[in-house]
PDB file of C-alpha atoms in Angstrom:
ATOM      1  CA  UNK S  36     -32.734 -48.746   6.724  1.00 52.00           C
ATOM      2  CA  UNK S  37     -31.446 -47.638   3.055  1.00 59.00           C
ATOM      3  CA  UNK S  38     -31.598 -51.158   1.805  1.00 69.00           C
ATOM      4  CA  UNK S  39     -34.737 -51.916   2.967  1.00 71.00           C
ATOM      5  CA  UNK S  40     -35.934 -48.378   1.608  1.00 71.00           C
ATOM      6  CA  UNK S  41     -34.479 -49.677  -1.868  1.00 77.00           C
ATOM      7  CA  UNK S  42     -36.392 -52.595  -1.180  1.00 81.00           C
ATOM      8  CA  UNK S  43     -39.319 -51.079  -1.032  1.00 81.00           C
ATOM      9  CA  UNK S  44     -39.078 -48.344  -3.600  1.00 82.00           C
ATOM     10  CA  UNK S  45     -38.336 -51.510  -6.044  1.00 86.00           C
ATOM     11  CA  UNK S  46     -41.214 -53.361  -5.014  1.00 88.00           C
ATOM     12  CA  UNK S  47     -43.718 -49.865  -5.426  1.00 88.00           C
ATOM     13  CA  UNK S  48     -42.227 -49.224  -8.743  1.00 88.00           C
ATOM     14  CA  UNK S  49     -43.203 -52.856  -9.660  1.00 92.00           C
ATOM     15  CA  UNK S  50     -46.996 -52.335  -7.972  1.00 93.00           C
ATOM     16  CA  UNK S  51     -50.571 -51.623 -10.037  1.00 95.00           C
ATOM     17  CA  UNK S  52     -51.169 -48.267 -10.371  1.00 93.00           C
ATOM     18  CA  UNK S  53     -47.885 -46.719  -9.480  1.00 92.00           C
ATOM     19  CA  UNK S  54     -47.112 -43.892 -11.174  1.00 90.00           C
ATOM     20  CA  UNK S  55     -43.751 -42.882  -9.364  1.00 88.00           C
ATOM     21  CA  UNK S  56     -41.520 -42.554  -6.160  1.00 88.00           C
ATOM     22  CA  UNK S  57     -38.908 -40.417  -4.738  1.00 87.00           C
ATOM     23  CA  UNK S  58     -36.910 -40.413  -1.745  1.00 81.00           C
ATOM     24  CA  UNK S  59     -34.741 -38.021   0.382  1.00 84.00           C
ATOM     25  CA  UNK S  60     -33.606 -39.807   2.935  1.00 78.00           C
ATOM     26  CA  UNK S  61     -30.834 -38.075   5.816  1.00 81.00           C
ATOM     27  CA  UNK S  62     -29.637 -40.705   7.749  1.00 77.00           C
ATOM     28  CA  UNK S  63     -28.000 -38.797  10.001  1.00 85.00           C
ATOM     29  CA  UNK S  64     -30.547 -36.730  11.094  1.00 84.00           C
ATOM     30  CA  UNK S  65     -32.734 -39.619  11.007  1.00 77.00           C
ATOM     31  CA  UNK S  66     -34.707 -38.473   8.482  1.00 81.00           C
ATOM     32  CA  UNK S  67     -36.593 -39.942   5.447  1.00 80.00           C
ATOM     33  CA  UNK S  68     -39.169 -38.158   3.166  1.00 84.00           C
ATOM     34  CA  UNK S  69     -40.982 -40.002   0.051  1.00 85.00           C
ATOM     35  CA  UNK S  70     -42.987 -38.999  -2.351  1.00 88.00           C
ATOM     36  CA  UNK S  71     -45.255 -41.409  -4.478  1.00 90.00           C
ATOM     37  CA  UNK S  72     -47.902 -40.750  -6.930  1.00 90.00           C
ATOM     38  CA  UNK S  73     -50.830 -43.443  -8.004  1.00 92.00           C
ATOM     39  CA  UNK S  74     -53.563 -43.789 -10.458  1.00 91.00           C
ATOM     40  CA  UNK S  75     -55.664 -44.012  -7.369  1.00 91.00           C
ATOM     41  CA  UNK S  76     -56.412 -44.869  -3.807  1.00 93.00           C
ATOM     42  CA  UNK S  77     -57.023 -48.224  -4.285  1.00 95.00           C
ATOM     43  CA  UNK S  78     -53.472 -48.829  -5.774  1.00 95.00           C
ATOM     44  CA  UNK S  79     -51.720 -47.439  -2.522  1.00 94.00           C
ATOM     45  CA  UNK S  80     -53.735 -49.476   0.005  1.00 94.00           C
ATOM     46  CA  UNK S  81     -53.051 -52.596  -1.900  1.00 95.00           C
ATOM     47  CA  UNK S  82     -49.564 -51.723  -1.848  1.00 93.00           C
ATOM     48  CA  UNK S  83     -49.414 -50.952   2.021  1.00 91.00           C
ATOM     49  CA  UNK S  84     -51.574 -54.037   2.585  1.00 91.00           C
ATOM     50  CA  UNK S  85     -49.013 -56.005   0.530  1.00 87.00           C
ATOM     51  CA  UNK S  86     -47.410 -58.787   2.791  1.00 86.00           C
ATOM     52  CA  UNK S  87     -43.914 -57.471   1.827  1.00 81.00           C
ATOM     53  CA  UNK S  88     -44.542 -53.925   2.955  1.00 84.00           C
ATOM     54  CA  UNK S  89     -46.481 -55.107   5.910  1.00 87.00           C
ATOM     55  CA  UNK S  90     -43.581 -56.996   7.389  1.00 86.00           C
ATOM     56  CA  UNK S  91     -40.776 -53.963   6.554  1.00 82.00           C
ATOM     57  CA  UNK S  92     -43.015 -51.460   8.284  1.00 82.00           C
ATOM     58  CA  UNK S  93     -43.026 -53.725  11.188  1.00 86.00           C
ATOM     59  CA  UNK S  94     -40.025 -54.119  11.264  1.00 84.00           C
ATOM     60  CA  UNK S  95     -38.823 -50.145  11.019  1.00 78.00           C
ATOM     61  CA  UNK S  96     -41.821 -49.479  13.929  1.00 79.00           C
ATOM     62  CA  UNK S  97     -39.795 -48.083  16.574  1.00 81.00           C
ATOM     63  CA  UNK S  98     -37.712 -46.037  13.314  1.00 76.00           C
ATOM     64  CA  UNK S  99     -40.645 -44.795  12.137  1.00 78.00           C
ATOM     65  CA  UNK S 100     -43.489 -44.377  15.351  1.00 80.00           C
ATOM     66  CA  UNK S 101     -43.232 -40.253  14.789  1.00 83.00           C
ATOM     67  CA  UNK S 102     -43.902 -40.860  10.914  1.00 84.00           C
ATOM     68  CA  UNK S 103     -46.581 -38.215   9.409  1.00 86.00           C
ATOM     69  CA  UNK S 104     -48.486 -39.382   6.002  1.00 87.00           C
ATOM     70  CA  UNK S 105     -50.007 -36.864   3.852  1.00 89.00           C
ATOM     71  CA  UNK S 106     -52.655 -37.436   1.172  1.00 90.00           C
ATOM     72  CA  UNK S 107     -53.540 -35.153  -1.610  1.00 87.00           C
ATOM     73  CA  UNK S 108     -55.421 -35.553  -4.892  1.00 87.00           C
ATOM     74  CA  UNK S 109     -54.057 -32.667  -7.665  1.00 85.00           C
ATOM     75  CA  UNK S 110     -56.103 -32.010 -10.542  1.00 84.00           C
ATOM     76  CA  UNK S 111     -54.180 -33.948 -13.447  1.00 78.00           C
ATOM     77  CA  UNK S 112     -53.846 -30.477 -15.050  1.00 84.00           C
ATOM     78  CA  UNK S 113     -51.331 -30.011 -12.261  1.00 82.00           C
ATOM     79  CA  UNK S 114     -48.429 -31.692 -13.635  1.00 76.00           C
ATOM     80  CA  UNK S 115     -45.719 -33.510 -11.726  1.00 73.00           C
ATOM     81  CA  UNK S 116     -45.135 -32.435  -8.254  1.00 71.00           C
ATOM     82  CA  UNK S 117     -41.234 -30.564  -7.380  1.00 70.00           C
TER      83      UNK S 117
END
């Protein structure tokens, strides 16, 4: 899973309208958090729709079938999330 979290933290840095990513990830306890910020909506579901992502989320499925997503949209004034 790590390189193919690389993989795709390369490929979202690299994307329209990304603004940032960070990741903790826990591998032993099976656990992986991210955190990305975008200029807009638009941006992320082009990303996620990308064939790249598409087939690495496929193939982490079974890894990942309890994931959660969260969306939020801060008022610029807000700064960088911590």
């Amino acid at each position: 899973m790590p390189r193919s979290s690389m993989a795709i933290r390369r490929a979202l840095l690299a994307a329209p309208g990304a603004l940032g990513v960070s990741l903790v990830a826990r591998p032993l306890r099976r656990e992986y958090w991210t955190l990305s910020a975008w200029t807009d909506r638009a941006a992320l579901d082009a990303f996620v729709g990308d064939p790249h992502h598409r087939e690495t989320m496929r193939r982490l499925g079974p890894a990942m079938a309890r994931s959660r997503f969260v969306f939020w949209c801060p008022p610029a004034s807000a700064g960088a999330p911590t």
